[in-house]
Coordinates of C-alpha atoms and ligand atoms in Angstrom, one line a residue:
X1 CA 0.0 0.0 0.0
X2 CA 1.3 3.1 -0.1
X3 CA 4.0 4.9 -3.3
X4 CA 6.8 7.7 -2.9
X5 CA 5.8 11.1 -4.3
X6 CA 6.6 10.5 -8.3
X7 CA 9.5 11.6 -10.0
X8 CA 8.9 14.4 -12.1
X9 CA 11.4 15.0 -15.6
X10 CA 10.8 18.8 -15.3
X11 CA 11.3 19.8 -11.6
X12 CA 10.2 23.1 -11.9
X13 CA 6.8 22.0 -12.9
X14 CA 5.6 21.3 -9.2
X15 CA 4.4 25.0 -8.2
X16 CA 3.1 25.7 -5.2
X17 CA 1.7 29.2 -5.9
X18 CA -0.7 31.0 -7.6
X19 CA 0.4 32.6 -10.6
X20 CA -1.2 36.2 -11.7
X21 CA -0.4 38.6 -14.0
X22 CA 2.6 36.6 -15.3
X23 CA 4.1 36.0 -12.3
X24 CA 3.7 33.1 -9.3
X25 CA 2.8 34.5 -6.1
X26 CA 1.1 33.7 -2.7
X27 CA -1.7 35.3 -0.7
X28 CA -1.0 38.5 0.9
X29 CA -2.4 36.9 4.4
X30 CA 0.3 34.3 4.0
X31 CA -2.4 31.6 4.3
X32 CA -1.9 28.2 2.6
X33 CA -4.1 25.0 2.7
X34 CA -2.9 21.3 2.4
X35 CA -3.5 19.4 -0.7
X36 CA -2.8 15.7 -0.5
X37 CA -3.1 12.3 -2.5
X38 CA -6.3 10.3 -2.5
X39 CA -4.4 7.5 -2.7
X40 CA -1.9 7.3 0.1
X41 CA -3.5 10.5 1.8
X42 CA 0.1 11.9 2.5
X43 CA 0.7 15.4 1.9
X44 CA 1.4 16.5 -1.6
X45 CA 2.1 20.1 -0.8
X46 CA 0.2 23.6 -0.3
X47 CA -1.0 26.8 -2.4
X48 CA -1.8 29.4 -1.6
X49 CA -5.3 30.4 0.3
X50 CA -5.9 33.6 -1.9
X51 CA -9.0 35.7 -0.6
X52 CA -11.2 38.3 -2.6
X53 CA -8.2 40.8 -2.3
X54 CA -6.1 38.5 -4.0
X55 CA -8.2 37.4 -6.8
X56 CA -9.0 40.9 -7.0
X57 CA -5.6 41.7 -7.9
X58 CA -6.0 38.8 -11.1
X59 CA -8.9 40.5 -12.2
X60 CA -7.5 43.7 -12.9
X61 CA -4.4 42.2 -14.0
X62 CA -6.6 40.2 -17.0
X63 CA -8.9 43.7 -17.4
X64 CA -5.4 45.7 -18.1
X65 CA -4.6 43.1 -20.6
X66 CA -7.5 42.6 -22.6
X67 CA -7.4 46.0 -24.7
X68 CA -4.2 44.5 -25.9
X69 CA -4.6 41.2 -26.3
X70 CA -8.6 41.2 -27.4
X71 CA -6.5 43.0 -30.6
X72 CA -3.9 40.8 -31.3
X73 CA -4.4 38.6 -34.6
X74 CA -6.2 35.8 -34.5
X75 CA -3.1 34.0 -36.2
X76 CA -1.1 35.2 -33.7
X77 CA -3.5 33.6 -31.2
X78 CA -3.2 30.3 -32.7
X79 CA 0.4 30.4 -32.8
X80 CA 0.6 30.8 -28.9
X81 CA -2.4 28.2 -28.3
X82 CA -0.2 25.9 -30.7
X83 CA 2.8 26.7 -28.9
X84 CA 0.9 25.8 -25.5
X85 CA -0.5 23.0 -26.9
X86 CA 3.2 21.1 -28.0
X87 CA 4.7 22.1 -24.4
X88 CA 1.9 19.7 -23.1
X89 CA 2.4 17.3 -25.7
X90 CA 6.1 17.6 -24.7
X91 CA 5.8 17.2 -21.2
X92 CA 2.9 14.7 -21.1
X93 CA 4.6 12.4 -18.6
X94 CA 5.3 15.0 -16.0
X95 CA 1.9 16.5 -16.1
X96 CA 0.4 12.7 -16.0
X97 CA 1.9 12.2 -13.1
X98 CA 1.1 15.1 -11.6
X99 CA -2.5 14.3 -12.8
X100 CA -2.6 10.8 -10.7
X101 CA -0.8 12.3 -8.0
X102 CA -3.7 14.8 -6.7
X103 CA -6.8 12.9 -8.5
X104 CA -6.1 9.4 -8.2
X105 CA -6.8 8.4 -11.6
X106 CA -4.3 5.4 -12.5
X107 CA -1.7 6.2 -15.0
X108 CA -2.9 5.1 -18.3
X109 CA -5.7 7.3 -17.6
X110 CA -4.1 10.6 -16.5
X111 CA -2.3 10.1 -19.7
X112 CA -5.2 9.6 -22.0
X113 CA -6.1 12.8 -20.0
X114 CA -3.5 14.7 -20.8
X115 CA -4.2 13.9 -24.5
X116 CA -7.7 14.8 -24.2
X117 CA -6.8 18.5 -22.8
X118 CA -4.3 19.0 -25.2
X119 CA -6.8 18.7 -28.1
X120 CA -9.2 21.7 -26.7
X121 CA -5.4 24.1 -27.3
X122 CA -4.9 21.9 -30.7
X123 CA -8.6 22.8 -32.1
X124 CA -8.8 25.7 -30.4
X125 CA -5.8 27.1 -32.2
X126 CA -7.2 26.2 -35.5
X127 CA -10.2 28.2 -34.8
X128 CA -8.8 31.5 -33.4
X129 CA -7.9 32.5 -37.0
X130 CA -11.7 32.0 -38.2
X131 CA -13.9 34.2 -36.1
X132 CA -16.2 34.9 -39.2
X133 CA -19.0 37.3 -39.2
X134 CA -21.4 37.7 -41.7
X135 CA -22.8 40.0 -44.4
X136 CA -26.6 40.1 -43.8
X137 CA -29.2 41.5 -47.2
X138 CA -31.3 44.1 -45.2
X139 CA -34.7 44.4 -45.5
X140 CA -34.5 48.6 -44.8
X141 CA -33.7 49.7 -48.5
X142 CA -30.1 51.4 -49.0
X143 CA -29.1 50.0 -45.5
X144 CA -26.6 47.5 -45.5
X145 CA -25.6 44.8 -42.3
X146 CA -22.9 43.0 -41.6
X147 CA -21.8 41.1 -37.9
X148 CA -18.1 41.1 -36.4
X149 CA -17.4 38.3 -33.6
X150 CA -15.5 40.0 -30.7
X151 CA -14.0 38.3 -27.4
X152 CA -17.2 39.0 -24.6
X153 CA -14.2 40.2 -22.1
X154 CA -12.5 39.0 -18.8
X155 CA -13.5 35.5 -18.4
X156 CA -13.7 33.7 -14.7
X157 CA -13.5 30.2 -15.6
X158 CA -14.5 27.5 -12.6
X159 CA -13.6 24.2 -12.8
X160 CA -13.6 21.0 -11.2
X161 CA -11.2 18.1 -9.8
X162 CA -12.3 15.2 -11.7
X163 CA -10.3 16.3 -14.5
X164 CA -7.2 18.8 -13.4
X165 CA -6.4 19.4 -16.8
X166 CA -9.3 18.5 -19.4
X167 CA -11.7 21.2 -17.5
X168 CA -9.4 23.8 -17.7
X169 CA -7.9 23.6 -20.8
X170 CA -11.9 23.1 -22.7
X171 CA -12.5 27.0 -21.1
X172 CA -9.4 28.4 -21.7
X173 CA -8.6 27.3 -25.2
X174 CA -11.8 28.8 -26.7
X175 CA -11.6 31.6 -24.2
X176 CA -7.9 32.9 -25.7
X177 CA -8.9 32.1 -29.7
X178 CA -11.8 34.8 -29.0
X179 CA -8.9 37.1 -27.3
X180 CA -10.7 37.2 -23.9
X181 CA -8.2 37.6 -20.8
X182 CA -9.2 35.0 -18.0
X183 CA -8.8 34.2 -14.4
X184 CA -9.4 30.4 -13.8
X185 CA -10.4 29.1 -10.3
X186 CA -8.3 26.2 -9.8
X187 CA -9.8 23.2 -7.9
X188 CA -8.9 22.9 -4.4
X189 CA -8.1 19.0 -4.4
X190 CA -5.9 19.2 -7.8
X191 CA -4.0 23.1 -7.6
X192 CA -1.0 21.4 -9.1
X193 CA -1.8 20.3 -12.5
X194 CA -3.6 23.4 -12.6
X195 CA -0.1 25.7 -11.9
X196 CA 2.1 23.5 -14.3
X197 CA -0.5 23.9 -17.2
X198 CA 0.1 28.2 -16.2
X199 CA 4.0 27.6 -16.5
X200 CA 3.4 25.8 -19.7
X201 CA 1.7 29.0 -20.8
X202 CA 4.2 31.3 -19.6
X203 CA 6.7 29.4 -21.8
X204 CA 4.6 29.2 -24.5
X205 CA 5.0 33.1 -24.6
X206 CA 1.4 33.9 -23.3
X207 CA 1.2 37.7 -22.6
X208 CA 1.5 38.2 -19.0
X209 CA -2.3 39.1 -17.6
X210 CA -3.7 36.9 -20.1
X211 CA -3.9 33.7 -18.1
X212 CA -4.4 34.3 -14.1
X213 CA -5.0 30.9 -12.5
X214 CA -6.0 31.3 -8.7
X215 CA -6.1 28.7 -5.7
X216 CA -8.4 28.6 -2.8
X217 CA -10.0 26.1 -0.6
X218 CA -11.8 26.9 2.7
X219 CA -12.1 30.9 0.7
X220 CA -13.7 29.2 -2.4
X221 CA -17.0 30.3 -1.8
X222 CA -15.8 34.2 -1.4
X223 CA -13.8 33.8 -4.4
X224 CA -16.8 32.0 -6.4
X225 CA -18.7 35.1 -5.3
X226 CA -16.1 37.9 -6.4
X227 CA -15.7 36.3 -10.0
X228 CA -19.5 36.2 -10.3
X229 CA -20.1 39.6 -8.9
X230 CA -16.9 41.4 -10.3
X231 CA -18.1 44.0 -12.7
X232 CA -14.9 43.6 -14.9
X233 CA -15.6 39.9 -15.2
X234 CA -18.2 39.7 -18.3
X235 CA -18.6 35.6 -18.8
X236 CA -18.5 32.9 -16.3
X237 CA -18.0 29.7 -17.2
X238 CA -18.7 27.0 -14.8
X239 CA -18.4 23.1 -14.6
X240 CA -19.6 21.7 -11.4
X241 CA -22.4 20.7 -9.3
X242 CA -26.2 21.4 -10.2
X243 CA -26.4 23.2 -6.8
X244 CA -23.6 25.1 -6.7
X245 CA -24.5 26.2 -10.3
X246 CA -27.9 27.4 -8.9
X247 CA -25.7 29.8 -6.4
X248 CA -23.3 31.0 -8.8
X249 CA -26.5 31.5 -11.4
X250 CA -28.1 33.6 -8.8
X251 CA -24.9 35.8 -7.9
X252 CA -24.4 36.3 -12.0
X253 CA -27.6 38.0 -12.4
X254 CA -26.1 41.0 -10.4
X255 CA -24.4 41.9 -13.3
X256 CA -25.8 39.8 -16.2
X257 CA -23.3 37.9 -17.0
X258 CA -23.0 36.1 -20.0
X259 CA -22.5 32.4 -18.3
X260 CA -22.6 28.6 -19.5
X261 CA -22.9 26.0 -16.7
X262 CA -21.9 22.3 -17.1
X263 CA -23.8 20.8 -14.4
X264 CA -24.1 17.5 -12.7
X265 CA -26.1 14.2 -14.8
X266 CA -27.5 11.3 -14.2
X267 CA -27.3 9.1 -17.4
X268 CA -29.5 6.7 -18.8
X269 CA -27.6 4.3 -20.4
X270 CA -30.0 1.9 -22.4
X271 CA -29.7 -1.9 -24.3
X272 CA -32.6 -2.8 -25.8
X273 CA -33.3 -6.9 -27.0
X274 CA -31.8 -6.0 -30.6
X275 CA -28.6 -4.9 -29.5
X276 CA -26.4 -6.0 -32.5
X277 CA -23.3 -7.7 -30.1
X278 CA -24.1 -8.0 -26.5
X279 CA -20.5 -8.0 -25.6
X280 CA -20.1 -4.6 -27.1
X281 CA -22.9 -3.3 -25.2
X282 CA -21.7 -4.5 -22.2
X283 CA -18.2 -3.1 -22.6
X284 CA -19.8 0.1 -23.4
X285 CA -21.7 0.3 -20.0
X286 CA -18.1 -0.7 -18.1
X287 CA -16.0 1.7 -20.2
X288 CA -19.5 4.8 -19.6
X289 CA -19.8 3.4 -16.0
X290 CA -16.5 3.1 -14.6
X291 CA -14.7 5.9 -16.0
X292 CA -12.4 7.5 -13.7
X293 CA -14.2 5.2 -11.0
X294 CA -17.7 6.5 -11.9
X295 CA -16.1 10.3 -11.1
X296 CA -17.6 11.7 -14.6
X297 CA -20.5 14.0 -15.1
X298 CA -21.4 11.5 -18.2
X299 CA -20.9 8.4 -16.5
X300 CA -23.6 5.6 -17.0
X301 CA -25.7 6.2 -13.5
X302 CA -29.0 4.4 -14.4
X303 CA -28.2 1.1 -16.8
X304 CA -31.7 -0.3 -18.1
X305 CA -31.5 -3.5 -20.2
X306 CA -34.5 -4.7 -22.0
X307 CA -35.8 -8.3 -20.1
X308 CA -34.9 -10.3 -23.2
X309 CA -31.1 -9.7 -22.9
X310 CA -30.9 -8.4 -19.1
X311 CA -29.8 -12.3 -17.3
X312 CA -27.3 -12.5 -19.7
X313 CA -26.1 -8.5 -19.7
X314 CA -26.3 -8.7 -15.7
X315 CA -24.0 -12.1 -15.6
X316 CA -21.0 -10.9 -18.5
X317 CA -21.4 -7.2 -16.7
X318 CA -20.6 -8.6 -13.4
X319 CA -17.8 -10.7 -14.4
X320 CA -16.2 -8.0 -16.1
X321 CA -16.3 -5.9 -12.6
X322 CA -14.7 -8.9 -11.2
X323 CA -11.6 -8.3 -13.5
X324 CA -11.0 -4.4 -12.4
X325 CA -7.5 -4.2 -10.4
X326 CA -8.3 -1.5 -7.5
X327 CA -5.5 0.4 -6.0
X328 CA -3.0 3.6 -6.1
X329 CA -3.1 5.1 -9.6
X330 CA 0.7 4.6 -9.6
X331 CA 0.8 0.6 -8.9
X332 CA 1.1 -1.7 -11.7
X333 CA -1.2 -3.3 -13.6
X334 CA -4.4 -0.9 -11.5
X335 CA -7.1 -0.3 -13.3
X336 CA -9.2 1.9 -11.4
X337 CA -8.0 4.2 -8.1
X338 CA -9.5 6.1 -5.3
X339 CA -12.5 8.1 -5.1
X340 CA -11.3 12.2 -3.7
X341 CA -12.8 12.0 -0.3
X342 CA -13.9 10.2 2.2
X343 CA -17.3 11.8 1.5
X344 CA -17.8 10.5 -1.8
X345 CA -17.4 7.0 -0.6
X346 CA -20.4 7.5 2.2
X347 CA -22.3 8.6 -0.9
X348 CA -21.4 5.8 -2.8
X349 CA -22.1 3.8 0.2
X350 CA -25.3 4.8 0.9
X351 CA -26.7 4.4 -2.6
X352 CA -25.7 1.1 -2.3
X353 CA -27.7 1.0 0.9
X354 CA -30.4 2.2 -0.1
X355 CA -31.0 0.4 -3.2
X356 CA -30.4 -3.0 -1.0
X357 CA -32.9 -1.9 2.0
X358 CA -35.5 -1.1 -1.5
X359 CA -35.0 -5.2 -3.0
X360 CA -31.8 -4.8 -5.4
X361 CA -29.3 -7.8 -5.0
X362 CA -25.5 -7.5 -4.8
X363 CA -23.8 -8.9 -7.5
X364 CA -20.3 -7.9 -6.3
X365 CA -18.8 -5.4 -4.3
X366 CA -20.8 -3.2 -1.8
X367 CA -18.4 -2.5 0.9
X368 CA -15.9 0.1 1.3
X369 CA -12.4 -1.0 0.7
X370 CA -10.9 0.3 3.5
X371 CA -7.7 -2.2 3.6
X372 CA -6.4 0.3 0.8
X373 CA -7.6 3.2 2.5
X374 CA -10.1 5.7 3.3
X375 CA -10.9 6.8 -0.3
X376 CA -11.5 3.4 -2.0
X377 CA -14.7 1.6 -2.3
X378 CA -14.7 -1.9 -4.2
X379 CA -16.6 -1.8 -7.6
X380 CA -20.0 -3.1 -7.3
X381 CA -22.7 -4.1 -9.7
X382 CA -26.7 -4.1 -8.4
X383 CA -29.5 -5.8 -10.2
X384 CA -32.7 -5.9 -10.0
X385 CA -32.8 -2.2 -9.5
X386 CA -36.4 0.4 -9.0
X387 CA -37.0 3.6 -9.9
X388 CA -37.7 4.3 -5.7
X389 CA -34.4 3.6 -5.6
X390 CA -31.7 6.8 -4.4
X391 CA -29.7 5.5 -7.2
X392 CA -32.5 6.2 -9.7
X393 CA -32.7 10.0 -8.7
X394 CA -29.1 11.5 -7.9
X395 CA -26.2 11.3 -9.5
X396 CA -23.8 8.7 -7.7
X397 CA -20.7 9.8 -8.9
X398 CA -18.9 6.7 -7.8
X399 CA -17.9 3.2 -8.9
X400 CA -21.3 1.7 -8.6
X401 CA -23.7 0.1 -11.7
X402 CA -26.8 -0.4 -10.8
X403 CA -28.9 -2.4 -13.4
X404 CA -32.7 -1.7 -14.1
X405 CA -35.0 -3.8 -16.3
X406 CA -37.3 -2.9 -18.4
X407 CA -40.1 -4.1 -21.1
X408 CA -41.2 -1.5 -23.6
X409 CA -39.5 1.3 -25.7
X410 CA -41.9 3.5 -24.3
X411 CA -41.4 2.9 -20.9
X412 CA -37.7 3.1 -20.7
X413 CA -37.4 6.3 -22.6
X414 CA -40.1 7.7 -20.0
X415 CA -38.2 6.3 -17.2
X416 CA -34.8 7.8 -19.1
X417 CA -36.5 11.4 -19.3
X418 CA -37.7 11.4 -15.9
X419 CA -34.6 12.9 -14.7
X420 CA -34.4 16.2 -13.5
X421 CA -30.8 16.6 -15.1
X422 CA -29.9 15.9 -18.9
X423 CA -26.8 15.7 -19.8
X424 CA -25.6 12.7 -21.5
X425 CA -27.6 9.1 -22.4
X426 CA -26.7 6.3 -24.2
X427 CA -28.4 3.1 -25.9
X428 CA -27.4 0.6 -27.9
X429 CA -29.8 -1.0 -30.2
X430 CA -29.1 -2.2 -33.7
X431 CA -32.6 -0.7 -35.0
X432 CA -31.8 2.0 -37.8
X433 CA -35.4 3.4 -37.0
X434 CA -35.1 2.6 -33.7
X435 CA -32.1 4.6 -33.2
X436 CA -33.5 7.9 -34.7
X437 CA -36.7 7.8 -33.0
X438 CA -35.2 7.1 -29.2
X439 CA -31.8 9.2 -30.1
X440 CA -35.0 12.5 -30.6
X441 CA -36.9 11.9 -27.7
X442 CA -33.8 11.4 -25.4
X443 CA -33.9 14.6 -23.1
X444 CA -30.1 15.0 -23.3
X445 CA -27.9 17.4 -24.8
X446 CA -25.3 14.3 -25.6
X447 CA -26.3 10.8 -27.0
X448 CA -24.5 8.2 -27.1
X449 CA -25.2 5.3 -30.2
X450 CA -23.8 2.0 -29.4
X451 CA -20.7 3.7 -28.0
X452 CA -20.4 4.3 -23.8
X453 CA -17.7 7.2 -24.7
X454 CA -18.7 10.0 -26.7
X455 CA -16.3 12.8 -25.3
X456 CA -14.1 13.9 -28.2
X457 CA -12.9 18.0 -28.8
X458 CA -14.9 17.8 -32.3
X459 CA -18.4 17.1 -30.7
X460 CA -20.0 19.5 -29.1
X461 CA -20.7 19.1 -24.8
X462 CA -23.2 20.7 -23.2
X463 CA -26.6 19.6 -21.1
X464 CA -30.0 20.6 -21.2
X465 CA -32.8 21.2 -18.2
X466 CA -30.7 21.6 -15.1
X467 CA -27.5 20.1 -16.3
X468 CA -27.4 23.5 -17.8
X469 CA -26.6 25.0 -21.1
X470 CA -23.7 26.1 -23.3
X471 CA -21.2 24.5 -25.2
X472 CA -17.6 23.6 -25.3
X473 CA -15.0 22.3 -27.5
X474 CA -16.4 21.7 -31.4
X475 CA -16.9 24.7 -33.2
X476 CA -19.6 25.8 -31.1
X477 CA -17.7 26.7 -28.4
X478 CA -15.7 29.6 -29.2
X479 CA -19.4 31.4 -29.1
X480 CA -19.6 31.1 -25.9
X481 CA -17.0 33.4 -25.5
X482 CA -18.0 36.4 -27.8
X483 CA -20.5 38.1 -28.7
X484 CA -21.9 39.2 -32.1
X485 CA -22.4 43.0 -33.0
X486 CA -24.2 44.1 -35.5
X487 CA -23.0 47.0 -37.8
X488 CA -25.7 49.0 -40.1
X489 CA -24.7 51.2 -43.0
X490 CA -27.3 53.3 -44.2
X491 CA -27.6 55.7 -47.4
X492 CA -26.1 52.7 -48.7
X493 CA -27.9 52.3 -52.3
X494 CA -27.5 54.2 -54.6
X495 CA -27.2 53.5 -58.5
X496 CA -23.8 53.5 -60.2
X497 CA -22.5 57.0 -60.9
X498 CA -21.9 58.0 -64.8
Ligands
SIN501 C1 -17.1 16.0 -16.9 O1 -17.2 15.1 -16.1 O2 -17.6 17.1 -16.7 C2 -16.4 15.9 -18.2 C3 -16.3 14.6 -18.8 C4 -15.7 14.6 -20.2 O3 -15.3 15.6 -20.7 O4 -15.7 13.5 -20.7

């Protein structure tokens, strides 16, 4: 039980600071709070416990810059996002590492991470250059329109631990193609991917002012509250929790921010009887399910399979479980890691609870590993699952699959839409027609056709209901961070001149 702190190549890339306008500082109190590994819980190291003076400070450090930076050229732009872009690609080890260190994740993962985040600089750099607007034929005679595309303005960007890097770099990239100045909240469980990603940038030649990344923990909620309510900062873009979305909403409105939430989900992940190859479906539902130990937003959280095919789906499902390595993300040969806290596995625990108190039978798992450590909870697999169930209702976020049957089309894709949340759902079926007519009345903003993993820079992600709204990555989601003005010429049609 138990690993070392890793070995980084690049030293320097362990910051434990807060880095505004271009340079790494700590909080005027002298305050710091403790970050440490899920794993192992041993300390990892501290940052910084900025307050709303601090982050003040980044605010007005991204405001000076913008006027500069909102003008450079959008080539220019690309070159730096590029430039960012290859120092991750060159240094995809280190920040890995760093990656599994503070989130858990086992290796493999963090590094298909790292990949993952690059691509939102990579894309994002190819779209910088091609903020088109449009010439418009009035309908006022001798006026003529056209629309420009400019960057919305500062930019407080507020992102979550489940993926250090991926969160970060899917705001920022589209933020800087637009030429909007941002400070990012860092999360408080995973500062230090955060920091190396902000010396990445500062090699990469990134203005200084540009990119302000800010740590907090027990001052979060101040700091949450300052970005939202700063009149400087013009778009909030936040990926997090349903209910903490609601509060940040609410503290938006003071100024009317432009904002895009990516809030919590609970997916639906159906198999219906014609399901082309069973195995495929079930490695979908693993590979949806247990990604990143069930710590996704778009993780499979309610698994319905049709009564034809559910015996056989519930027995291959379970003995795939069976075959999961659980341990640090650093070990050999692991294949899934930790939860973050100690509170996630109560949750996790209690679902399962629940679910077994309401008639669902274990298949495997249902206890808290605690021989590894506080923070791991064995992989389990429930059948026989209700809609009374917690499970059915709230998000688990968690290594647990619970398995629902069902009978009818109709009744499934009810049961599907009953969810307050809608943010991704799946189903495999092998039913052209089928497929278009469930794929429509999915209340989702992301489906999923006989695939469980449908996150990919090129498609757009985004919820609908109160998994919120907005996209990112594609080439959708530089519009969330401009906006479009209008320009009217009048006296504008006259005849040729002899
Ligand atoms: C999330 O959990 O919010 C993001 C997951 C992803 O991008 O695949």
């Amino acid at each position: 039980m138990g690993h070392s702190a890793p070995e980084l190549k690049d030293k320097s890339l362990f910051i434990e600071k807060s880095y505004i306008n271009g340079e790494w500082v700590g909080a005027q109190s002298g305050e710091t709070f403790e970050v440490h590994d899920p794993a192992t819980g041993k300390l990892i190291g501290t940052c910084p416990e900025l307050n709303t003076s601090d982050v003040t400070k980044a605010i007005e450090a991204a405001t000076a810059a913008f006027p500069t930076f909102r003008n450079t050229l959008g080539r220019e732009r690309a070159r730096m996002l590029r430039r960012w872009y290859q120092l991750m690609m060159d240094n995809a080890d280190d920040l890995a590492k760093l990656i599994t260190w503070e989130n858990g994740k086992p290796l493999a993962d963090a590094k298909g991470e790292v990949n993952y985040a690059a691509s939102f600089f990579e894309w994002f750099s190819e779209e910088a250059p091609r903020m088109y607007g449009d010439t418009i034929p009035a309908s006022v005679p001798g006026n003529r329109v056209i629309t420009m595309k400019q960057p919305v303005g500062v930019c407080g960007l507020i992102t979550p631990w489940n993926f250090p890097a991926a969160m970060i770099t899917r705001k920022i990239g589209p933020a800087l193609a637009a030429g909007c100045t941002v400070v990012a909240k860092s999360p408080a469980e995973t500062p230090f991917t955060a920091n190396a990603l902000a010396e990445l940038a500062h090699r990469a030649g990134i203005p200084k002012g540009v990119v302000n990344i800010v740590t907090a923990h027990k001052n979060t909620p101040e700091v949450g509250e300052l970005i939202t309510t700063h009149p400087e900062v013009r778009k909030v873009s936040f990926t997090g929790s349903t209910n903490v979305g609601r509060l940040l909403m609410k503290q938006a409105s003071s100024t009317i921010k432009k904002v895009s939430w990516e809030l919590g989900g609970n997916a639906p992940f159906i198999v219906f009887d014609d399901v082309e190859d069973l195995e495929v479906a079930v490695n979908g539902a693993i590979a949806s399910k247990f990604r990143s130990s069930g710590q996704t937003c778009v993780c499979a959280n309610r698994i319905y399979v049709q009564k034809g095919v559910y015996d056989e789906f519930a027995k291959r499902f379970a003995e795939k479980v069976k075959g999961f390595k659980l341990g640090a993300g650093f070990e050999e040969g692991i294949t899934h890691g930790p939860v973050i806290h100690e509170r996630a596995v109560n949750k996790v625990h209690e679902h399962v609870q629940d679910a077994i108190s309401k008639g669902a039978k274990l298949a495997i798992g249902g206890e808290k590993a605690s021989a590894l450590g506080p923070n791991f909870y064995n992989p389990t697999v429930l059948t026989g699952m209700t809609k009374e169930m917690l499970l059915a209702s709230e998000e688990t976020f968690g290594p647990v699959a619970g398995l629902f049957p069902f009978e009818t089309e109709k009744d499934v894709v009810d049961l599907a839409n009953s969810a307050e949340v809608g943010l991704a759902g799946y189903f495999f079926s092998g039913n052209v027609r089928r497929i278009f007519r469930v794929a429509e009345a999915m209340e989702v903003g992301m489906v999923g056709v006989n695939t469980g993993l449908i996150s990919d820079v090129a498609s757009p992600f985004g919820g609908v209901k109160q998994s919120g709204f907005g996209r990112e990555g594609s080439k959708y989601g530089i519009d969330e961070f401009t906006t479009i003005k209008s320009v009217t010429f009048g006296g504008m049609g006259e005849p040729l001149q002899a």
